[in-house]
mmCIF file of C-alpha atoms in Angstrom:
data_model
loop_
_atom_site.group_PDB
_atom_site.id
_atom_site.type_symbol
_atom_site.label_atom_id
_atom_site.label_comp_id
_atom_site.label_asym_id
_atom_site.label_seq_id
_atom_site.Cartn_x
_atom_site.Cartn_y
_atom_site.Cartn_z
ATOM 1 C CA MET A 106 18.137 -37.148 6.488
ATOM 2 C CA PRO A 107 14.808 -38.966 6.006
ATOM 3 C CA THR A 108 13.663 -40.290 2.682
ATOM 4 C CA ASP A 109 9.888 -39.930 3.269
ATOM 5 C CA SER A 110 7.781 -38.995 0.264
ATOM 6 C CA ALA A 111 6.530 -35.756 1.905
ATOM 7 C CA PRO A 112 7.797 -33.379 4.578
ATOM 8 C CA PRO A 113 6.468 -33.992 8.088
ATOM 9 C CA SER A 114 3.166 -32.238 8.744
ATOM 10 C CA ARG A 115 2.782 -32.712 12.513
ATOM 11 C CA PRO A 116 5.156 -31.481 15.228
ATOM 12 C CA SER A 117 5.354 -34.944 16.747
ATOM 13 C CA GLU A 118 6.692 -36.243 13.422
ATOM 14 C CA LEU A 119 9.609 -33.784 13.317
ATOM 15 C CA SER A 120 12.603 -36.053 12.903
ATOM 16 C CA ASP A 121 15.913 -35.791 14.713
ATOM 17 C CA ASP A 122 17.774 -34.727 11.619
ATOM 18 C CA ASP A 123 15.159 -32.027 10.919
ATOM 19 C CA ARG A 124 15.594 -30.764 14.455
ATOM 20 C CA LEU A 125 19.315 -30.653 13.861
ATOM 21 C CA VAL A 126 18.859 -28.729 10.607
ATOM 22 C CA VAL A 127 16.680 -26.193 12.401
ATOM 23 C CA ALA A 128 19.125 -25.827 15.279
ATOM 24 C CA HIS A 129 22.146 -25.408 13.032
ATOM 25 C CA CYS A 130 20.435 -23.018 10.615
ATOM 26 C CA ALA A 131 19.046 -20.900 13.436
ATOM 27 C CA ALA A 132 22.469 -20.688 15.049
ATOM 28 C CA LEU A 133 24.075 -19.737 11.759
ATOM 29 C CA CYS A 134 21.506 -17.078 10.823
ATOM 30 C CA PHE A 135 22.060 -14.799 13.793
ATOM 31 C CA PRO A 136 25.817 -14.159 13.611
ATOM 32 C CA SER A 137 27.267 -12.727 10.433
ATOM 33 C CA SER A 138 28.766 -15.647 8.597
ATOM 34 C CA ALA A 139 31.927 -15.441 6.603
ATOM 35 C CA THR A 140 31.478 -14.244 3.057
ATOM 36 C CA PRO A 141 31.079 -17.279 0.806
ATOM 37 C CA ALA A 142 33.462 -17.814 -2.026
ATOM 38 C CA ALA A 143 32.464 -16.340 -5.373
ATOM 39 C CA SER A 144 31.873 -19.814 -6.742
ATOM 40 C CA SER A 145 29.642 -20.880 -3.868
ATOM 41 C CA SER A 146 26.006 -20.058 -3.169
ATOM 42 C CA PHE A 147 26.122 -21.495 0.338
ATOM 43 C CA GLN A 148 28.423 -22.827 3.031
ATOM 44 C CA VAL A 149 28.465 -26.286 4.536
ATOM 45 C CA HIS A 150 28.875 -26.796 8.287
ATOM 46 C CA HIS A 151 29.555 -30.292 9.593
ATOM 47 C CA ALA A 152 28.459 -31.785 12.916
ATOM 48 C CA SER A 153 29.133 -35.159 14.507
ATOM 49 C CA HIS A 154 26.407 -35.298 17.162
ATOM 50 C CA PRO A 155 24.109 -37.177 17.458
ATOM 51 C CA TYR A 156 25.465 -38.629 14.234
ATOM 52 C CA PRO A 157 27.564 -37.298 11.338
ATOM 53 C CA CYS A 158 25.574 -34.715 9.353
ATOM 54 C CA ALA A 159 25.909 -31.385 7.588
ATOM 55 C CA ALA A 160 23.971 -28.083 7.670
ATOM 56 C CA PHE A 161 23.900 -25.506 4.910
ATOM 57 C CA SER A 162 24.019 -21.731 5.605
ATOM 58 C CA PHE A 163 23.269 -18.871 3.224
ATOM 59 C CA PRO A 164 23.972 -15.123 3.132
ATOM 60 C CA PRO A 165 21.890 -13.579 5.968
ATOM 61 C CA SER A 166 19.601 -11.056 4.307
ATOM 62 C CA TRP A 167 15.923 -10.264 4.024
ATOM 63 C CA SER A 168 16.501 -8.633 0.631
ATOM 64 C CA ALA A 169 16.420 -11.036 -2.276
ATOM 65 C CA ALA A 170 18.647 -8.697 -4.267
ATOM 66 C CA GLU A 171 21.448 -9.114 -1.728
ATOM 67 C CA TRP A 172 21.612 -12.884 -2.068
ATOM 68 C CA VAL A 173 23.499 -12.712 -5.334
ATOM 69 C CA GLU A 174 27.018 -11.371 -5.651
ATOM 70 C CA GLY A 175 29.345 -11.373 -8.592
ATOM 71 C CA GLY A 176 26.745 -12.721 -10.996
ATOM 72 C CA ARG A 177 26.255 -16.002 -9.131
ATOM 73 C CA PRO A 178 22.848 -17.635 -9.539
ATOM 74 C CA PRO A 179 20.412 -17.284 -6.607
ATOM 75 C CA PHE A 180 20.804 -20.025 -4.019
ATOM 76 C CA GLY A 181 17.250 -21.189 -4.729
ATOM 77 C CA GLU A 182 18.326 -22.201 -8.216
ATOM 78 C CA THR A 183 21.339 -24.174 -7.049
ATOM 79 C CA GLU A 184 21.126 -27.727 -8.340
ATOM 80 C CA VAL A 185 22.057 -30.641 -6.101
ATOM 81 C CA ASP A 186 22.671 -34.117 -7.463
ATOM 82 C CA PRO A 187 19.843 -36.331 -6.050
ATOM 83 C CA ALA A 188 22.073 -39.342 -6.501
ATOM 84 C CA LEU A 189 24.448 -37.919 -3.900
ATOM 85 C CA PHE A 190 21.673 -36.656 -1.599
ATOM 86 C CA PRO A 191 18.725 -39.049 -1.971
ATOM 87 C CA SER A 192 16.844 -37.547 0.990
ATOM 88 C CA LEU A 193 16.383 -34.291 -0.955
ATOM 89 C CA ARG A 194 13.910 -36.016 -3.277
ATOM 90 C CA ALA A 195 11.246 -35.463 -0.610
ATOM 91 C CA VAL A 196 11.143 -31.716 -1.217
ATOM 92 C CA GLY A 197 12.801 -31.290 -4.600
ATOM 93 C CA SER A 198 16.403 -30.738 -5.519
ATOM 94 C CA GLY A 199 16.927 -27.363 -3.848
ATOM 95 C CA VAL A 200 19.080 -27.168 -0.757
ATOM 96 C CA VAL A 201 16.970 -24.273 0.466
ATOM 97 C CA ALA A 202 13.788 -26.276 0.096
ATOM 98 C CA ARG A 203 15.149 -28.941 2.436
ATOM 99 C CA ALA A 204 16.051 -26.422 5.121
ATOM 100 C CA ASN A 205 12.757 -24.589 4.698
ATOM 101 C CA ALA A 206 10.796 -27.806 5.065
ATOM 102 C CA ALA A 207 12.487 -28.479 8.379
ATOM 103 C CA PHE A 208 11.791 -24.961 9.591
ATOM 104 C CA LEU A 209 8.168 -25.188 8.475
ATOM 105 C CA ALA A 210 7.646 -28.384 10.401
ATOM 106 C CA ALA A 211 9.148 -26.783 13.499
ATOM 107 C CA PHE A 212 6.967 -23.684 13.182
ATOM 108 C CA ARG A 213 3.895 -25.837 12.763
ATOM 109 C CA GLY A 214 4.779 -27.454 16.041
ATOM 110 C CA LEU A 215 4.963 -24.079 17.756
ATOM 111 C CA LEU A 216 1.662 -22.866 16.333
ATOM 112 C CA ASP A 217 -0.361 -26.056 16.553
ATOM 113 C CA GLY A 218 -2.914 -25.852 19.328
ATOM 114 C CA SER A 219 -1.814 -22.331 20.222
ATOM 115 C CA PRO A 220 -4.003 -19.195 20.115
ATOM 116 C CA LEU A 221 -1.288 -17.745 17.887
ATOM 117 C CA GLN A 222 -2.730 -19.778 15.031
ATOM 118 C CA SER A 223 -5.991 -17.837 15.022
ATOM 119 C CA GLU A 224 -4.303 -14.614 16.076
ATOM 120 C CA SER A 225 -1.937 -14.819 13.122
ATOM 121 C CA LYS A 226 -4.899 -14.990 10.742
ATOM 122 C CA GLU A 227 -6.471 -12.013 12.495
ATOM 123 C CA ALA A 228 -3.176 -10.142 12.258
ATOM 124 C CA VAL A 229 -3.056 -10.741 8.503
ATOM 125 C CA LEU A 230 -6.573 -9.331 8.196
ATOM 126 C CA HIS A 231 -5.590 -6.290 10.244
ATOM 127 C CA LEU A 232 -2.498 -5.729 8.110
ATOM 128 C CA SER A 233 -4.584 -5.955 4.957
ATOM 129 C CA ALA A 234 -7.115 -3.495 6.363
ATOM 130 C CA ALA A 235 -4.309 -1.136 7.391
ATOM 131 C CA ALA A 236 -2.863 -1.223 3.885
ATOM 132 C CA GLN A 237 -6.260 -0.402 2.389
ATOM 133 C CA TRP A 238 -6.733 2.410 4.919
ATOM 134 C CA GLU A 239 -3.366 3.920 4.021
ATOM 135 C CA LYS A 240 -4.304 3.858 0.327
ATOM 136 C CA GLN A 241 -7.558 5.633 1.170
ATOM 137 C CA ARG A 242 -5.653 8.268 3.151
ATOM 138 C CA GLN A 243 -3.432 8.885 0.136
ATOM 139 C CA ARG A 244 -6.531 9.269 -2.059
ATOM 140 C CA ASN A 245 -7.971 11.725 0.463
ATOM 141 C CA GLN A 246 -4.783 13.780 0.326
ATOM 142 C CA THR A 247 -4.878 13.886 -3.462
ATOM 143 C CA LYS A 248 -8.521 14.966 -3.366
ATOM 144 C CA ILE A 249 -7.791 17.703 -0.818
ATOM 145 C CA ILE A 250 -4.956 19.045 -2.967
ATOM 146 C CA ASP A 251 -6.935 18.830 -6.210
ATOM 147 C CA ASP A 252 -10.238 20.193 -4.875
ATOM 148 C CA ASN A 253 -9.284 22.695 -2.179
ATOM 149 C CA CYS A 254 -5.886 24.150 -2.976
ATOM 150 C CA LYS A 255 -7.080 26.345 -5.843
ATOM 151 C CA LYS A 256 -10.169 27.498 -3.904
ATOM 152 C CA ILE A 257 -8.005 28.531 -0.960
ATOM 153 C CA GLN A 258 -5.526 30.382 -3.162
ATOM 154 C CA GLU A 259 -8.287 32.292 -4.982
ATOM 155 C CA ALA A 260 -9.977 33.323 -1.723
ATOM 156 C CA LEU A 261 -6.665 34.482 -0.240
ATOM 157 C CA LYS A 262 -5.953 36.499 -3.371
ATOM 158 C CA SER A 263 -9.307 38.245 -2.986
ATOM 159 C CA LEU A 264 -8.599 39.050 0.677
ATOM 160 C CA ASN A 265 -5.161 40.398 -0.213
ATOM 161 C CA GLU A 266 -6.821 42.815 -2.624
ATOM 162 C CA TYR A 267 -9.199 43.901 0.139
ATOM 163 C CA LYS A 268 -6.249 44.489 2.453
ATOM 164 C CA ARG A 269 -4.458 46.639 -0.136
ATOM 165 C CA THR A 270 -7.629 48.681 -0.663
ATOM 166 C CA CYS A 271 -7.847 49.346 3.072
ATOM 167 C CA GLU A 272 -4.231 50.505 3.209
ATOM 168 C CA LEU A 273 -4.764 52.846 0.246
ATOM 169 C CA HIS A 274 -7.565 54.458 2.233
ATOM 170 C CA GLY A 275 -5.277 54.840 5.240
ATOM 171 C CA VAL A 276 -7.163 52.292 7.348
ATOM 172 C CA SER A 277 -5.699 49.155 8.870
ATOM 173 C CA TYR A 278 -7.033 45.856 7.577
ATOM 174 C CA TYR A 279 -8.164 44.863 11.069
ATOM 175 C CA ASP A 280 -9.963 48.105 11.914
ATOM 176 C CA SER A 281 -11.699 48.250 8.557
ATOM 177 C CA PHE A 282 -13.189 44.795 9.025
ATOM 178 C CA LYS A 283 -14.042 45.281 12.692
ATOM 179 C CA PHE A 284 -15.877 48.563 12.152
ATOM 180 C CA GLN A 285 -17.101 47.674 8.632
ATOM 181 C CA GLN A 286 -15.545 50.829 7.210
ATOM 182 C CA GLU A 287 -15.246 49.511 3.642
ATOM 183 C CA VAL A 288 -17.979 48.337 1.289
ATOM 184 C CA HIS A 289 -15.723 45.375 0.508
ATOM 185 C CA ALA A 290 -15.940 44.155 4.109
ATOM 186 C CA PHE A 291 -19.078 42.124 3.319
ATOM 187 C CA ASN A 292 -17.320 40.207 0.529
ATOM 188 C CA ALA A 293 -14.306 39.724 2.784
ATOM 189 C CA ASN A 294 -16.572 38.161 5.389
ATOM 190 C CA VAL A 295 -17.957 35.745 2.794
ATOM 191 C CA GLN A 296 -14.410 34.719 1.868
ATOM 192 C CA ARG A 297 -13.531 34.336 5.558
ATOM 193 C CA LEU A 298 -16.428 31.957 6.144
ATOM 194 C CA GLU A 299 -15.692 29.937 2.997
ATOM 195 C CA LEU A 300 -12.053 29.502 3.999
ATOM 196 C CA ALA A 301 -13.069 28.523 7.527
ATOM 197 C CA GLY A 302 -15.176 25.695 6.085
ATOM 198 C CA LEU A 303 -12.347 24.418 3.877
ATOM 199 C CA TRP A 304 -9.726 24.462 6.635
ATOM 200 C CA ASP A 305 -12.064 23.036 9.265
ATOM 201 C CA GLU A 306 -12.680 20.084 6.950
ATOM 202 C CA ILE A 307 -8.932 19.486 6.606
ATOM 203 C CA VAL A 308 -8.382 19.722 10.371
ATOM 204 C CA GLU A 309 -11.218 17.303 11.108
ATOM 205 C CA MET A 310 -9.829 14.819 8.584
ATOM 206 C CA LEU A 311 -6.480 15.025 10.373
ATOM 207 C CA ARG A 312 -8.150 14.496 13.735
ATOM 208 C CA ARG A 313 -9.914 11.410 12.345
ATOM 209 C CA ARG A 314 -6.578 10.249 10.862
ATOM 210 C CA GLU A 315 -8.054 10.305 7.360
ATOM 211 C CA LEU A 316 -4.948 11.961 5.894
ATOM 212 C CA PRO A 317 -1.392 10.551 5.749
ATOM 213 C CA ASP A 318 0.858 11.230 8.725
ATOM 214 C CA GLY A 319 3.181 13.247 6.513
ATOM 215 C CA PHE A 320 0.477 15.678 5.364
ATOM 216 C CA GLU A 321 1.250 18.162 8.150
ATOM 217 C CA GLY A 322 4.865 18.289 6.988
ATOM 218 C CA LEU A 323 4.166 19.036 3.303
ATOM 219 C CA GLU A 324 5.934 22.342 2.752
ATOM 220 C CA GLU A 325 3.391 23.674 0.256
ATOM 221 C CA TRP A 326 0.568 23.097 2.746
ATOM 222 C CA VAL A 327 2.514 24.492 5.690
ATOM 223 C CA ASN A 328 3.216 27.661 3.693
ATOM 224 C CA LEU A 329 -0.382 27.900 2.504
ATOM 225 C CA GLY A 330 -1.618 27.404 6.068
ATOM 226 C CA THR A 331 0.736 30.098 7.352
ATOM 227 C CA LEU A 332 -0.406 32.565 4.695
ATOM 228 C CA TYR A 333 -4.025 31.758 5.539
ATOM 229 C CA ARG A 334 -3.461 32.172 9.286
ATOM 230 C CA ARG A 335 -1.682 35.529 8.967
ATOM 231 C CA LEU A 336 -4.224 36.956 6.556
ATOM 232 C CA VAL A 337 -7.513 35.605 7.910
ATOM 233 C CA GLU A 338 -7.092 35.154 11.664
ATOM 234 C CA PRO A 339 -7.078 38.947 12.236
ATOM 235 C CA LEU A 340 -10.536 38.987 10.622
ATOM 236 C CA ASP A 341 -11.761 36.266 12.980
ATOM 237 C CA ILE A 342 -10.391 38.260 15.917
ATOM 238 C CA ALA A 343 -12.080 41.430 14.640
ATOM 239 C CA ASN A 344 -15.379 39.587 14.312
ATOM 240 C CA TYR A 345 -14.969 38.119 17.823
ATOM 241 C CA TYR A 346 -14.467 41.498 19.494
ATOM 242 C CA ARG A 347 -16.924 43.370 17.270
ATOM 243 C CA HIS A 348 -19.643 41.129 18.682
ATOM 244 C CA SER A 349 -18.181 41.420 22.228
ATOM 245 C CA LYS A 350 -17.842 37.641 22.519
ATOM 246 C CA ASN A 351 -15.035 38.168 25.003
ATOM 247 C CA GLU A 352 -17.554 39.471 27.542
ATOM 248 C CA ASP A 353 -19.617 36.283 27.443
ATOM 249 C CA THR A 354 -17.094 33.613 26.502
ATOM 250 C CA GLY A 355 -13.707 34.940 27.553
ATOM 251 C CA SER A 356 -10.639 36.153 25.707
ATOM 252 C CA TYR A 357 -10.090 35.015 22.134
ATOM 253 C CA LEU A 358 -6.780 33.321 22.921
ATOM 254 C CA SER A 359 -8.088 31.299 25.842
ATOM 255 C CA LYS A 360 -11.635 30.528 24.690
ATOM 256 C CA GLY A 361 -12.302 31.560 21.118
ATOM 257 C CA ARG A 362 -9.385 30.511 18.931
ATOM 258 C CA PRO A 363 -10.384 27.821 16.371
ATOM 259 C CA ARG A 364 -8.332 24.658 15.904
ATOM 260 C CA ARG A 365 -7.563 25.540 12.296
ATOM 261 C CA TYR A 366 -5.236 28.305 13.459
ATOM 262 C CA LYS A 367 -3.647 26.249 16.210
ATOM 263 C CA TYR A 368 -2.894 23.454 13.736
ATOM 264 C CA THR A 369 -1.432 25.700 11.027
ATOM 265 C CA GLN A 370 0.680 27.528 13.619
ATOM 266 C CA LYS A 371 2.035 24.212 14.905
ATOM 267 C CA TRP A 372 2.907 23.102 11.348
ATOM 268 C CA HIS A 373 4.848 26.315 10.757
ATOM 269 C CA GLU A 374 6.765 26.054 14.033
ATOM 270 C CA GLN A 375 7.646 22.416 13.401
ATOM 271 C CA LEU A 376 8.829 23.080 9.840
ATOM 272 C CA GLN A 377 10.899 26.094 10.910
ATOM 273 C CA ARG A 378 12.086 24.305 14.081
ATOM 274 C CA ILE A 379 11.241 27.255 16.287
ATOM 275 C CA PRO A 380 9.868 27.122 19.859
ATOM 276 C CA PHE A 381 6.245 26.166 20.321
ATOM 277 C CA GLY A 382 4.033 29.252 20.597
ATOM 278 C CA SER A 383 6.656 31.615 19.181
ATOM 279 C CA SER A 384 4.729 32.500 16.000
ATOM 280 C CA LEU A 385 1.668 34.204 17.458
ATOM 281 C CA GLU A 386 1.896 37.105 15.006
ATOM 282 C CA SER A 387 -1.558 36.275 13.659
ATOM 283 C CA CYS A 388 -2.916 36.821 17.207
ATOM 284 C CA PHE A 389 -1.338 40.273 17.552
ATOM 285 C CA TRP A 390 -4.711 42.010 17.585
ATOM 286 C CA ALA A 391 -6.164 39.625 20.173
ATOM 287 C CA ILE A 392 -3.338 40.541 22.564
ATOM 288 C CA VAL A 393 -3.914 44.248 21.900
ATOM 289 C CA GLU A 394 -7.663 43.881 22.477
ATOM 290 C CA GLU A 395 -7.161 42.192 25.846
ATOM 291 C CA LEU A 396 -4.680 44.811 27.059
ATOM 292 C CA GLN A 397 -7.029 47.602 25.976
ATOM 293 C CA ALA A 398 -9.971 45.947 27.742
ATOM 294 C CA GLU A 399 -8.060 45.469 30.993
ATOM 295 C CA MET A 400 -6.875 49.069 31.024
ATOM 296 C CA THR A 401 -10.417 50.241 30.317
ATOM 297 C CA ASN A 402 -11.522 48.224 33.332
ATOM 298 C CA GLY A 403 -9.095 50.068 35.578
ATOM 299 C CA ARG A 404 -5.808 48.179 35.491
ATOM 300 C CA SER A 405 -2.713 50.370 35.298
ATOM 301 C CA LEU A 406 0.374 50.086 33.131
ATOM 302 C CA GLU A 407 2.299 49.010 36.214
ATOM 303 C CA ASP A 408 -0.041 46.027 36.554
ATOM 304 C CA LEU A 409 0.398 45.097 32.893
ATOM 305 C CA ARG A 410 3.945 46.300 32.225
ATOM 306 C CA ASP A 411 5.437 42.863 31.565
ATOM 307 C CA ARG A 412 2.715 41.964 29.080
ATOM 308 C CA VAL A 413 2.886 45.339 27.320
ATOM 309 C CA THR A 414 6.671 45.133 27.058
ATOM 310 C CA LYS A 415 6.452 41.601 25.665
ATOM 311 C CA LEU A 416 3.880 42.692 23.084
ATOM 312 C CA GLU A 417 6.170 45.520 21.975
ATOM 313 C CA SER A 418 9.157 43.188 21.747
ATOM 314 C CA ASP A 419 7.219 40.541 19.815
ATOM 315 C CA ALA A 420 5.681 43.149 17.510
ATOM 316 C CA HIS A 421 9.124 44.574 16.741
ATOM 317 C CA GLY A 422 10.370 41.133 15.718
ATOM 318 C CA TRP A 423 7.261 40.309 13.686
ATOM 319 C CA LEU A 424 7.320 43.662 11.876
ATOM 320 C CA THR A 425 11.035 43.333 11.138
ATOM 321 C CA SER A 426 10.616 39.821 9.728
ATOM 322 C CA GLY A 427 7.550 40.784 7.701
ATOM 323 C CA SER A 428 5.274 38.279 9.410
ATOM 324 C CA LEU A 429 3.110 41.154 10.709
ATOM 325 C CA GLY A 430 1.716 43.678 8.231
ATOM 326 C CA LYS A 431 2.913 47.282 8.373
ATOM 327 C CA ASP A 432 -0.699 48.481 8.258
ATOM 328 C CA VAL A 433 -0.810 48.088 12.063
ATOM 329 C CA LEU A 434 1.452 51.180 12.173
ATOM 330 C CA LEU A 435 -0.851 53.473 10.183
ATOM 331 C CA SER A 436 -1.559 56.647 12.132
ATOM 332 C CA SER A 437 -5.269 55.789 12.337
ATOM 333 C CA SER A 438 -4.606 52.229 13.531
ATOM 334 C CA SER A 439 -6.361 51.488 16.825
ATOM 335 C CA PHE A 440 -3.085 49.955 18.027
ATOM 336 C CA VAL A 441 -1.141 53.172 17.402
ATOM 337 C CA VAL A 442 -3.916 55.273 18.965
ATOM 338 C CA TRP A 443 -3.905 53.068 22.082
ATOM 339 C CA TRP A 444 -0.111 52.912 22.343
ATOM 340 C CA LYS A 445 0.109 56.709 22.307
ATOM 341 C CA THR A 446 -2.091 56.816 25.409
ATOM 342 C CA LEU A 447 0.596 55.005 27.398
ATOM 343 C CA PRO A 448 2.741 57.150 29.737
ATOM 344 C CA GLU A 449 5.490 59.149 28.038
ATOM 345 C CA GLN A 450 8.136 57.618 30.280
ATOM 346 C CA HIS A 451 7.244 54.172 28.988
ATOM 347 C CA ARG A 452 6.954 55.177 25.337
ATOM 348 C CA SER A 453 10.296 56.967 25.314
ATOM 349 C CA THR A 454 12.145 53.736 26.104
ATOM 350 C CA SER A 455 9.992 51.400 24.029
ATOM 351 C CA CYS A 456 11.680 49.237 21.387
ATOM 352 C CA ILE A 457 8.997 50.211 18.853
ATOM 353 C CA LEU A 458 9.284 53.975 19.362
ATOM 354 C CA LYS A 459 11.166 54.503 16.096
ATOM 355 C CA LEU A 460 8.580 52.479 14.177
ATOM 356 C CA MET A 461 5.693 54.685 15.239
ATOM 357 C CA PRO A 462 4.317 57.362 12.853
#
């Protein structure tokens, strides 16, 4: 090994013994080496070409905590007698320092004059920026939880009270809002619009990647989003068809459904590990509205039988699981009134016959 006063700084100055150190250490780092004895912090491997020399190998690990076993001191603190190894004076008395110096000189040779030199600096800047961005996303999540969660819960509580009032009066939640049959419908509309603003903000932040990737999997937010979707989307559907937007824009499901409901539905399906599109219970009324409109325009049950049967099957499952409110089965419900206009032969074999009032 050389006895220069400083480690080589240029690739052309990399000495033969340094090249040998690099070659041996690289070869020893990839395979799992034998476990060193408890009294040893490293292993010595001898070579005879191009001249007699030795290479040191250490436990292969990227975790500093794994370098020490049985209370042995870290290899970096291992003392080597300079009198026995005079060449180590160039980089101190640590065996690791000598190997690292050789590696550093080799890496300098690879980077020198290469675009990787500048690209590596740019990469460091990008990594730093990414770390700062992730911290900002975490702060955004905390702010969303602190600022919006309580507002959403209070608005949903108010809408739940409105729904109960409607049921006490024998009117479905959906029909009451659509036909403005309750004095509380105005306040419910205010709550609907406020909640739309809060959830639209969250969805846009997700689209701009301003919230952590794991936000959509937070169980408390998935559950809150599901409660919001089931309680408020029927009001959006009622508003859509009350203003006959389907005639100008198209059906609610194909043209009018906001992203906030699509996102919260997707979260729920991913958390529950159920098929995509299987939790459309919040769109029950949109499906009913479209079937009613098509029949009004002259299409027969035979034309729509598959869709009607699927609606009945889905509704049965949603009602049984509690994901669809029982108020849709009130005798005055526009769904019940429409269903009873279907041919007797169809109704008598329907899976929801026994649920009907």
